[in-house]
Coordinates of C-alpha atoms in Angstrom, one line a residue:
Chain A
M112 CA 177.1 160.9 112.8
S113 CA 175.8 161.8 116.3
L114 CA 172.1 162.3 115.3
T115 CA 169.9 159.3 114.1
R116 CA 166.7 159.6 112.1
E117 CA 164.9 158.3 115.1
D118 CA 166.3 161.3 117.2
V119 CA 164.9 163.7 114.6
T120 CA 161.5 162.1 114.4
Y121 CA 161.3 161.9 118.2
V122 CA 162.1 165.6 118.7
A123 CA 159.9 166.5 115.8
N124 CA 157.0 164.7 117.4
L125 CA 157.5 166.5 120.8
A126 CA 157.5 169.8 118.9
R127 CA 154.5 168.8 116.8
L128 CA 156.4 169.1 113.6
E129 CA 155.9 166.9 110.5
F130 CA 158.7 166.1 108.1
S131 CA 158.9 164.0 104.9
D132 CA 161.4 161.1 104.9
D133 CA 163.9 163.3 102.8
E134 CA 163.5 166.2 105.3
V135 CA 164.3 163.8 108.2
T136 CA 167.4 162.6 106.5
A137 CA 168.5 166.2 105.7
L138 CA 167.9 167.3 109.3
A139 CA 169.7 164.4 110.7
D140 CA 172.7 165.4 108.5
Q141 CA 172.5 169.1 109.2
L142 CA 171.6 169.0 113.0
G143 CA 174.2 166.2 113.4
A144 CA 176.9 168.3 112.0
V145 CA 176.0 171.1 114.3
L146 CA 176.0 168.8 117.3
D147 CA 179.4 167.2 116.2
Y148 CA 180.9 170.7 116.0
A149 CA 179.6 171.6 119.4
Q150 CA 181.1 168.3 120.6
T151 CA 184.7 169.9 120.2
L152 CA 183.9 171.6 123.5
S153 CA 184.1 168.4 125.3
E154 CA 187.8 168.0 124.3
L155 CA 188.5 170.7 126.9
D156 CA 189.3 169.9 130.5
T157 CA 186.5 171.6 132.6
K158 CA 187.0 169.8 135.8
E159 CA 187.9 173.0 137.6
V160 CA 185.3 175.2 135.9
K161 CA 182.0 175.8 137.7
A162 CA 178.9 175.0 135.7
T163 CA 177.2 178.0 134.1
E164 CA 173.6 178.2 135.2
H165 CA 173.1 181.5 133.7
V166 CA 175.1 183.7 131.2
L167 CA 174.4 187.0 132.8
Q168 CA 176.2 188.1 135.9
L169 CA 173.0 189.1 137.5
K170 CA 171.2 187.8 140.5
N171 CA 167.9 188.5 142.4
V172 CA 166.1 190.7 140.1
F173 CA 162.8 191.0 141.9
R174 CA 159.6 192.9 141.7
E175 CA 157.5 194.3 144.5
D176 CA 154.3 192.5 145.1
V177 CA 152.0 195.4 144.0
V178 CA 149.1 195.1 141.6
K179 CA 149.1 197.0 138.3
P180 CA 146.2 197.5 135.9
C181 CA 145.6 194.5 133.6
L182 CA 144.4 194.3 130.1
T183 CA 140.6 194.5 129.5
N184 CA 138.9 191.3 128.3
E185 CA 138.6 192.8 124.8
Q186 CA 142.2 193.7 124.7
A187 CA 143.3 190.2 126.0
L188 CA 141.2 188.5 123.2
A189 CA 142.1 191.0 120.5
N190 CA 144.5 188.7 118.8
A191 CA 142.7 185.5 119.4
P192 CA 141.9 183.6 116.2
D193 CA 138.6 182.6 117.9
S194 CA 136.8 183.4 121.1
E195 CA 133.6 182.8 123.0
A196 CA 132.0 183.9 126.1
G197 CA 135.0 186.0 127.1
C198 CA 137.4 183.1 126.7
F199 CA 139.9 182.0 124.1
K200 CA 138.5 179.2 121.9
V201 CA 140.7 176.4 120.9
P202 CA 140.0 173.1 119.2
R203 CA 138.4 170.6 121.5
V204 CA 140.8 169.1 123.9
M205 CA 140.6 165.4 124.1
E206 CA 140.2 164.3 127.8
Chain B
M224 CA 150.6 137.4 149.2
E225 CA 150.1 140.4 151.5
Y226 CA 150.5 143.7 149.8
E227 CA 151.7 147.0 151.1
I228 CA 150.8 150.4 149.7
V229 CA 153.5 152.8 149.1
I230 CA 152.5 156.5 148.6
G231 CA 154.4 159.6 147.8
M232 CA 152.7 162.9 147.3
E233 CA 153.0 166.1 145.3
I234 CA 151.1 169.0 146.9
H235 CA 150.5 172.1 144.8
V236 CA 149.7 175.2 146.9
E237 CA 148.8 178.6 145.6
L238 CA 150.7 181.3 147.5
G239 CA 148.7 184.2 148.9
T240 CA 150.5 186.9 147.1
Q241 CA 148.7 190.0 145.7
T242 CA 150.1 189.5 142.3
K243 CA 151.3 186.7 140.0
I244 CA 154.7 185.2 140.0
F245 CA 156.1 187.0 137.1
C246 CA 153.8 190.0 136.4
A247 CA 151.6 192.5 138.4
C248 CA 148.3 191.0 137.6
P249 CA 146.1 190.2 140.7
T250 CA 145.8 186.6 141.9
E251 CA 142.3 187.0 143.3
F252 CA 139.9 184.1 142.8
G253 CA 136.6 184.3 141.1
A254 CA 137.1 187.2 138.6
E255 CA 135.4 187.4 135.2
E256 CA 137.2 185.3 132.7
N257 CA 140.4 186.8 131.1
T258 CA 140.3 190.0 133.0
H259 CA 143.4 189.3 135.1
T260 CA 145.9 189.2 132.2
C261 CA 148.8 191.1 130.7
P262 CA 151.2 190.5 127.8
V263 CA 153.5 188.5 130.3
C264 CA 150.9 185.9 131.5
L265 CA 149.4 185.8 128.0
G266 CA 152.7 184.7 126.8
M267 CA 153.1 187.4 124.1
P268 CA 156.4 187.3 122.3
G269 CA 159.2 189.6 123.6
V270 CA 157.9 190.1 127.1
L271 CA 160.2 189.8 130.1
P272 CA 159.0 188.1 133.3
V273 CA 160.2 189.5 136.6
L274 CA 160.1 187.4 139.8
N275 CA 157.8 188.5 142.7
E276 CA 159.9 189.0 145.8
K277 CA 157.0 187.8 147.9
V278 CA 157.1 184.4 146.2
V279 CA 160.7 183.9 147.3
E280 CA 159.9 185.0 150.8
Y281 CA 156.7 182.7 151.0
A282 CA 158.6 179.8 149.5
T283 CA 161.4 180.2 152.0
R284 CA 158.9 180.4 154.9
T285 CA 157.2 177.2 153.6
G286 CA 160.5 175.4 153.5
L287 CA 161.5 176.5 157.0
A288 CA 158.1 175.5 158.4
L289 CA 158.5 172.0 156.8
N290 CA 162.1 171.7 158.2
C291 CA 163.8 172.0 154.8
E292 CA 167.2 173.3 153.8
I293 CA 167.0 176.6 151.9
A294 CA 169.1 176.6 148.8
H295 CA 171.7 179.3 148.7
Y296 CA 171.5 179.2 144.9
S297 CA 168.4 178.2 142.9
K298 CA 167.3 179.0 139.4
M299 CA 164.1 178.8 137.2
D300 CA 163.7 176.4 134.3
R301 CA 161.3 175.9 131.4
K302 CA 159.2 172.7 131.4
N303 CA 158.0 172.2 127.9
Y304 CA 154.6 170.7 126.9
F305 CA 151.7 171.6 124.7
Y306 CA 148.4 172.1 126.4
P307 CA 146.1 175.1 125.8
D308 CA 146.1 176.0 129.5
L309 CA 149.6 177.3 129.0
P310 CA 149.8 180.0 126.5
K311 CA 153.6 179.9 126.4
A312 CA 153.7 176.2 125.7
Y313 CA 156.0 175.8 128.7
Q314 CA 155.6 176.2 132.3
T315 CA 158.2 178.3 134.2
S316 CA 159.2 176.0 137.1
Q317 CA 162.4 174.7 138.8
F318 CA 164.1 171.6 137.7
D319 CA 167.5 170.6 139.2
L320 CA 168.0 173.5 141.7
P321 CA 164.7 173.9 143.7
I322 CA 164.5 176.6 146.4
C323 CA 164.1 174.0 149.2
T324 CA 165.3 170.5 149.8
G325 CA 165.3 167.8 152.3
G326 CA 162.6 168.5 154.9
V327 CA 160.6 166.4 157.3
V328 CA 157.0 166.5 158.7
E329 CA 156.0 164.5 161.7
I330 CA 152.6 163.0 161.8
D331 CA 150.7 161.0 164.5
V332 CA 149.1 157.8 163.4
D333 CA 147.3 156.0 166.1
G334 CA 149.4 157.5 168.8
V335 CA 152.7 156.6 167.0
T336 CA 154.8 159.4 165.6
K337 CA 156.0 158.9 162.0
E338 CA 158.3 161.1 159.9
I339 CA 157.4 161.9 156.3
G340 CA 160.3 163.1 154.3
I341 CA 160.0 166.2 152.1
T342 CA 162.2 165.6 149.0
R343 CA 162.0 169.1 147.7
I344 CA 159.8 172.3 147.4
H345 CA 160.0 174.3 144.2
I346 CA 158.3 177.5 142.9
E347 CA 156.4 177.6 139.6
E348 CA 153.5 179.2 137.9
D349 CA 150.0 177.8 137.8
A350 CA 148.3 177.1 134.5
G351 CA 145.1 178.6 133.1
K352 CA 141.7 176.9 133.3
L353 CA 139.9 175.0 130.5
L354 CA 136.2 175.2 130.4
H355 CA 134.5 172.5 128.3
E356 CA 131.3 174.4 127.7
S357 CA 131.5 175.1 124.0
S358 CA 130.1 172.4 121.9
E359 CA 132.7 172.7 119.1
G360 CA 135.8 173.7 121.1
T361 CA 137.4 174.3 124.4
L362 CA 137.3 177.6 126.2
V363 CA 140.4 179.0 127.9
D364 CA 140.6 181.4 130.9
V365 CA 144.0 182.7 131.4
N366 CA 143.3 184.4 134.9
R367 CA 145.0 181.7 136.9
C368 CA 147.9 181.5 134.6
G369 CA 150.9 182.7 136.4
V370 CA 149.5 182.5 140.0
P371 CA 152.4 181.4 142.1
L372 CA 152.6 177.9 143.4
V373 CA 154.9 175.9 145.5
E374 CA 155.1 172.2 144.7
I375 CA 155.8 170.1 147.7
V376 CA 157.3 166.7 146.8
T377 CA 157.4 164.0 149.5
E378 CA 159.5 160.8 149.8
P379 CA 157.4 157.5 149.3
D380 CA 157.0 157.3 153.0
M381 CA 153.2 156.8 153.5
R382 CA 151.7 153.4 153.8
S383 CA 148.0 153.9 153.9
A384 CA 145.1 156.3 152.8
E385 CA 144.9 157.3 156.4
E386 CA 148.5 158.3 156.6
A387 CA 148.2 160.2 153.4
K388 CA 145.3 162.1 154.8
I389 CA 146.9 162.9 158.1
F390 CA 150.0 164.1 156.3
A391 CA 148.0 166.3 153.9
E392 CA 146.0 167.8 156.8
K393 CA 149.1 168.4 158.7
V394 CA 150.7 170.3 155.8
R395 CA 147.6 172.3 155.2
N396 CA 147.5 173.1 158.9
I397 CA 151.2 174.3 159.0
L398 CA 150.8 176.3 155.7
E399 CA 147.7 178.0 157.0
Y400 CA 149.5 178.9 160.2
T401 CA 152.5 180.4 158.4
G402 CA 150.2 182.5 156.3
V403 CA 151.7 181.6 152.9
S404 CA 148.3 180.4 151.5
D405 CA 144.7 180.5 152.4
C406 CA 144.7 176.8 151.6
K407 CA 141.0 176.9 150.4
M408 CA 140.6 173.4 148.8
Q409 CA 137.3 174.4 147.2
E410 CA 139.0 177.2 145.3
G411 CA 141.8 174.9 144.3
S412 CA 144.4 176.7 146.4
M413 CA 145.6 173.3 147.5
R414 CA 145.7 170.1 145.2
F415 CA 147.2 166.7 145.8
D416 CA 148.8 164.3 143.3
V417 CA 149.3 160.9 144.6
N418 CA 152.0 158.6 143.4
L419 CA 151.0 155.0 144.4
S420 CA 152.5 151.5 144.0
M421 CA 152.1 148.2 145.6
R422 CA 154.7 145.8 146.8
E423 CA 154.9 142.6 148.7
K424 CA 154.8 143.5 152.4
G425 CA 158.3 143.7 153.9
S426 CA 159.9 144.1 150.4
L427 CA 162.4 147.0 150.0
V428 CA 161.9 147.3 146.3
L429 CA 159.4 149.8 145.0
G430 CA 156.8 148.6 142.6
T431 CA 155.8 150.5 139.4
R432 CA 153.7 153.6 140.4
T433 CA 150.9 155.4 138.9
E434 CA 150.2 159.1 139.4
M435 CA 146.7 160.3 140.3
K436 CA 146.3 164.0 139.5
N437 CA 144.5 166.9 141.1
L438 CA 142.7 165.5 144.0
N439 CA 141.2 168.6 145.6
S440 CA 139.7 167.4 148.8
F441 CA 140.8 165.1 151.7
R442 CA 137.9 162.8 150.9
A443 CA 138.9 162.5 147.2
L444 CA 142.4 161.8 148.3
V445 CA 141.3 158.9 150.6
R446 CA 138.9 157.5 148.1
A447 CA 141.4 157.7 145.2
V448 CA 143.9 155.9 147.3
H449 CA 141.6 153.1 148.1
Y450 CA 140.4 152.7 144.6
E451 CA 143.9 152.8 143.0
S452 CA 145.4 150.3 145.6
K453 CA 142.5 147.9 144.9
R454 CA 142.9 148.3 141.2
Q455 CA 146.6 147.6 141.3
I456 CA 146.2 144.5 143.5
L457 CA 143.6 143.1 141.2
E458 CA 146.0 143.7 138.2
L459 CA 148.9 142.1 140.0
K460 CA 146.9 139.1 141.0
K461 CA 145.9 138.6 137.4
G462 CA 149.5 138.5 136.7
H463 CA 149.5 141.8 134.8
R464 CA 152.3 144.4 135.3
I465 CA 151.4 147.8 136.4
I466 CA 151.7 150.4 133.6
Q467 CA 153.4 153.7 134.7
E468 CA 150.9 156.2 133.8
T469 CA 149.0 159.3 134.8
R470 CA 145.5 158.7 136.0
K471 CA 142.6 161.1 136.5
W472 CA 140.3 160.7 139.5
D473 CA 136.6 161.2 138.8
D474 CA 135.2 162.1 142.2
T475 CA 131.5 161.8 141.1
K476 CA 131.9 158.4 139.7
G477 CA 134.4 157.3 142.3
T478 CA 136.8 155.8 139.6
S479 CA 140.0 156.7 137.8
S480 CA 141.0 156.3 134.2
A481 CA 144.4 156.5 132.4
L482 CA 145.2 160.0 131.1
R483 CA 148.4 159.6 129.4
S484 CA 151.2 157.0 129.5
K485 CA 154.3 158.5 131.1
E486 CA 156.6 156.1 129.2
E487 CA 156.0 157.9 125.9
A488 CA 155.0 161.5 126.8
H489 CA 157.2 162.3 129.8
D490 CA 159.9 164.3 128.0
Y491 CA 159.6 167.9 129.2
R492 CA 162.9 169.0 127.8
Y493 CA 163.7 171.2 130.8
F494 CA 166.2 173.9 130.1
P495 CA 167.3 176.9 132.1
E496 CA 165.0 180.0 131.8
P497 CA 167.1 182.5 130.1
D498 CA 164.8 185.4 131.0
L499 CA 165.1 185.0 134.8
V500 CA 168.3 185.4 136.7
P501 CA 169.4 183.1 139.5
I502 CA 168.0 183.4 143.0
I503 CA 170.7 183.8 145.8
I504 CA 169.5 183.4 149.3
E505 CA 171.9 184.6 152.0
E506 CA 171.9 183.3 155.6
D507 CA 170.7 186.5 157.1
Y508 CA 167.6 186.5 154.9
I509 CA 166.8 183.0 156.1
A510 CA 167.4 184.0 159.7
K511 CA 165.1 187.0 159.4
I512 CA 162.3 184.8 158.0
K513 CA 162.9 182.1 160.6
A514 CA 162.7 184.7 163.4
N515 CA 159.3 185.9 162.1
L516 CA 157.8 182.4 161.7
P517 CA 154.6 182.2 163.8
E518 CA 154.3 179.5 166.4
L519 CA 153.7 176.3 164.6
P520 CA 150.9 173.8 165.4
E521 CA 153.2 171.3 167.2
A522 CA 154.8 173.9 169.4
K523 CA 151.4 175.5 170.1
K524 CA 150.0 172.1 171.1
R525 CA 152.8 171.6 173.6
R526 CA 152.3 175.1 175.0
Y527 CA 148.5 174.5 175.4
I528 CA 149.2 171.4 177.4
K529 CA 151.8 173.1 179.6
E530 CA 150.3 176.6 179.9
Y531 CA 146.6 175.8 180.0
K532 CA 146.9 172.3 181.5
L533 CA 144.6 171.0 178.7
P534 CA 144.6 167.3 177.9
E535 CA 146.6 166.3 174.9
Y536 CA 143.5 165.6 173.0
D537 CA 142.0 169.1 173.5
A538 CA 145.3 170.7 172.6
G539 CA 145.4 168.7 169.4
V540 CA 141.8 169.6 168.4
L541 CA 142.3 173.3 169.3
T542 CA 145.4 173.7 167.3
A543 CA 144.2 171.7 164.2
T544 CA 143.5 175.0 162.5
G545 CA 145.0 178.4 163.0
I546 CA 141.5 180.0 163.1
L547 CA 140.3 177.7 165.9
A548 CA 143.5 178.3 167.9
T549 CA 143.2 182.0 167.6
F550 CA 139.6 182.0 168.7
F551 CA 140.6 179.9 171.7
E552 CA 143.5 182.3 172.6
D553 CA 141.3 185.3 172.3
A554 CA 138.7 183.7 174.6
V555 CA 141.2 182.6 177.1
A556 CA 142.9 186.0 177.2
V557 CA 139.7 187.5 178.7
Y558 CA 138.5 184.5 180.7
N559 CA 140.9 182.2 182.4
E560 CA 138.9 178.9 182.1
P561 CA 140.7 177.1 179.3
K562 CA 139.1 173.7 179.9
Q563 CA 135.5 175.2 179.9
I564 CA 136.3 177.2 176.7
S565 CA 137.9 174.2 175.1
N566 CA 134.8 171.9 176.0
W567 CA 132.5 174.3 174.3
L568 CA 134.7 174.9 171.3
M569 CA 135.1 171.2 170.7
V570 CA 131.7 169.9 171.6
E571 CA 129.1 172.5 171.2
I572 CA 130.3 174.7 168.3
P573 CA 131.1 172.1 165.6
P574 CA 127.5 170.7 165.3
L575 CA 126.2 174.2 165.0
L576 CA 128.7 175.0 162.3
K577 CA 127.9 171.8 160.5
E578 CA 124.2 172.4 160.6
K579 CA 124.7 175.8 158.9
E580 CA 127.3 174.4 156.6
L581 CA 129.8 177.1 157.9
A582 CA 133.5 176.9 158.5
M583 CA 135.1 178.2 161.6
E584 CA 136.3 181.4 159.8
N585 CA 132.7 182.4 159.1
I586 CA 131.5 181.9 162.6
S587 CA 128.9 184.5 163.6
I588 CA 130.0 184.9 167.3
T589 CA 133.0 186.4 168.8
P590 CA 135.3 185.0 171.4
V591 CA 134.1 187.7 173.8
Q592 CA 130.5 186.7 173.3
L593 CA 131.2 183.0 173.9
V594 CA 133.1 184.0 177.1
E595 CA 130.1 186.0 178.3
L596 CA 127.9 183.0 177.8
L597 CA 130.4 180.7 179.6
K598 CA 130.5 183.0 182.6
L599 CA 126.6 182.8 182.8
V600 CA 126.9 179.0 182.9
K601 CA 129.7 179.0 185.3
N602 CA 128.1 181.3 187.9
N603 CA 124.9 179.3 187.6
T604 CA 122.8 182.2 186.1
I605 CA 121.8 179.7 183.5
S606 CA 122.1 175.9 183.4
G607 CA 124.4 174.1 181.0
T608 CA 121.4 173.0 179.0
S609 CA 120.0 176.5 178.7
G610 CA 123.5 177.6 177.8
K611 CA 123.4 175.3 174.7
E612 CA 120.1 176.9 173.8
V613 CA 121.5 180.4 174.1
L614 CA 124.4 179.4 171.9
K615 CA 122.1 178.3 169.2
V616 CA 120.3 181.7 169.3
M617 CA 123.6 183.5 169.3
F618 CA 124.5 181.5 166.1
D619 CA 121.2 182.5 164.5
T620 CA 120.9 186.1 165.6
G621 CA 124.4 187.3 166.7
K622 CA 122.8 188.7 169.8
N623 CA 124.7 188.9 173.2
P624 CA 124.0 186.0 175.5
G625 CA 123.0 188.3 178.4
D626 CA 120.1 189.8 176.2
I627 CA 119.0 186.3 175.0
V628 CA 118.8 185.0 178.7
K629 CA 116.6 188.1 179.6
E630 CA 114.4 187.9 176.6
Q631 CA 113.7 184.3 177.0
G632 CA 113.6 184.3 180.9
L633 CA 116.2 181.5 181.0
A634 CA 117.9 182.7 184.3
Q635 CA 118.0 179.8 186.7
M636 CA 115.9 179.7 189.7
S637 CA 118.2 179.8 192.7
D638 CA 115.7 181.7 194.8
T639 CA 115.3 179.1 197.6
V640 CA 111.9 180.3 198.9
E641 CA 110.3 180.0 195.5
L642 CA 111.9 176.7 194.8
E643 CA 111.0 175.3 198.2
A644 CA 107.3 176.0 197.5
I645 CA 107.5 174.1 194.2
I646 CA 109.3 171.3 195.7
E647 CA 107.1 171.0 198.7
K648 CA 104.1 170.6 196.3
I649 CA 105.8 168.0 194.2
V650 CA 107.0 165.9 197.2
A651 CA 103.6 166.1 198.6
A652 CA 102.1 164.9 195.3
N653 CA 104.4 161.9 195.2
P654 CA 104.1 159.9 198.4
K655 CA 105.2 156.7 196.6
S656 CA 108.6 158.3 196.0
V657 CA 109.1 159.4 199.6
E658 CA 108.2 155.9 200.6
D659 CA 110.8 154.4 198.2
I660 CA 113.4 156.7 199.6
G661 CA 112.4 155.8 203.1
S662 CA 112.9 152.1 202.2
G663 CA 116.4 152.8 200.9
S664 CA 115.9 153.4 197.2
D665 CA 117.8 156.5 196.1
K666 CA 116.5 156.2 192.5
A667 CA 113.3 158.1 193.4
Y668 CA 115.5 161.2 193.9
G669 CA 116.2 161.3 190.3
F670 CA 112.5 161.1 189.6
L671 CA 111.7 164.0 191.9
T672 CA 114.5 166.1 190.4
G673 CA 113.1 165.5 187.0
Q674 CA 109.7 166.6 188.2
V675 CA 111.1 169.8 189.6
M676 CA 113.0 170.5 186.4
K677 CA 109.9 169.9 184.4
A678 CA 107.8 172.3 186.7
T679 CA 110.5 175.0 186.4
K680 CA 111.0 174.5 182.7
G681 CA 114.6 173.6 183.4
Q682 CA 115.3 176.9 185.2
A683 CA 115.9 175.4 188.6
N684 CA 119.6 175.2 189.7
P685 CA 120.0 171.4 189.9
Q686 CA 122.4 171.5 192.8
V687 CA 120.2 173.9 194.8
A688 CA 117.1 171.9 193.9
N689 CA 118.7 168.6 195.0
E690 CA 119.6 170.0 198.4
I691 CA 116.0 171.3 199.0
I692 CA 114.5 167.9 197.7
R693 CA 116.6 166.1 200.2
A694 CA 115.6 168.4 203.0
V695 CA 112.0 168.3 202.2
V696 CA 111.9 164.5 201.8
A697 CA 113.7 164.1 205.1
K698 CA 111.1 166.3 206.7
H699 CA 108.3 164.1 205.2
L700 CA 109.8 161.0 206.4
G701 CA 109.9 162.6 209.8

């Protein structure tokens, strides 16, 4: 199996996700199977193939540096669970 | 054991574009909280960022000014971390293919030229601002979110706080010249992170480093380097090992404290940004930007020495900021006395600016006004001392020097008849001085000149007065 329980816990921690022991085992199995399957690709010889940095055959999509109207403060905060003094309010950030 | 400081820097510079890096919101500083936002910079689901073409242009210009290679192919990546100043929970930045690589900046340290390597320059978006004003929470202002930045990363080539400061000032100077940023430190347009480690002097191995974040003045930079190097030496002497960590500098307290340990939390899981396509920069684009680069400080300094015959010191001071250099050039264009202009700009103007807590960009007099004043001094209409007084009044009132001289009756007395009468009286009243001169002591001339200046309230032309004094004394000595 390519994915350990430690891998799952580590990634879960980075993503701020919490799992029970059973869930960690299940995820290690399931995600491991997915990764193992993707691993088949490495059987191909890709020495001559250029790395794909982007899947679209597009380049240099730019925008002119011209200001357009913004949202109002009320619109910006409309979906905020909590706000104060024109700002988004979030749980206190520990310094 | 003797220790050596090893410093590398990361400099974040806000680019002076009109709009943000991926949306059309303005970048202007100081707006009401959360009034410069749109679905893109608020990180709403389903929105598509589009890169601002000016960001590519300014980053290319920055790279060329710092002698970098401009990448033919570069791309954007997502840097993932959770912090409420980042609504998307990732920062759009560049990881393995930055827009510029491998530059160099020359600095002068005590008359010795030293090269500081530039590892890379990449483009990215700034984060929002956290305000800790609310008692039960943290307030977030998203205005700054998406303001374009270049991050300039150096090699660990600096060996002292002084070198770090000189380098930072040099970079600021160059960027200000190239016009890619206003470089206003007090508005956070330029911020320094310092990577610092200590090692035994002469060793080639790097020690474990710490990273000091967000130093936003040259003074803070110097103090933070002093503090951190002392702290590390103390730890090493105690036999402790340095922990690789991010530290936060508190400029008020003059101390730093650990923010987060890099060993555990440094996994940003960079991956290519699927919503933005690659940036391809062709040679002719680079050539065009290169051709339009303004004269950079180093070249300007050399030209001042050659063209205006200025001492190297003067040329260095005058080209230290683009604004001062422009002022000088505007003045010299209408008045071909470079050294006189330089003297006044270097010696007389700075204390007046300091007294009023002004920067050169807010100076209340024009180059033409300064020139008018210098002409009055040069042709002896007023003395140098009066000139300084007039300059002060010009600073306060913005009036023309000619008018000030008239109003205050500062014009020098070069009228010999009038002066002769005054000097005749003074010499007659000081027979002791005449006697001293007669017996070979020239010191008394100084005393007599002083008396004349006092009697004329400093309006006597010193040279003319001197000649008359000598003539009158000679007459008295018979």
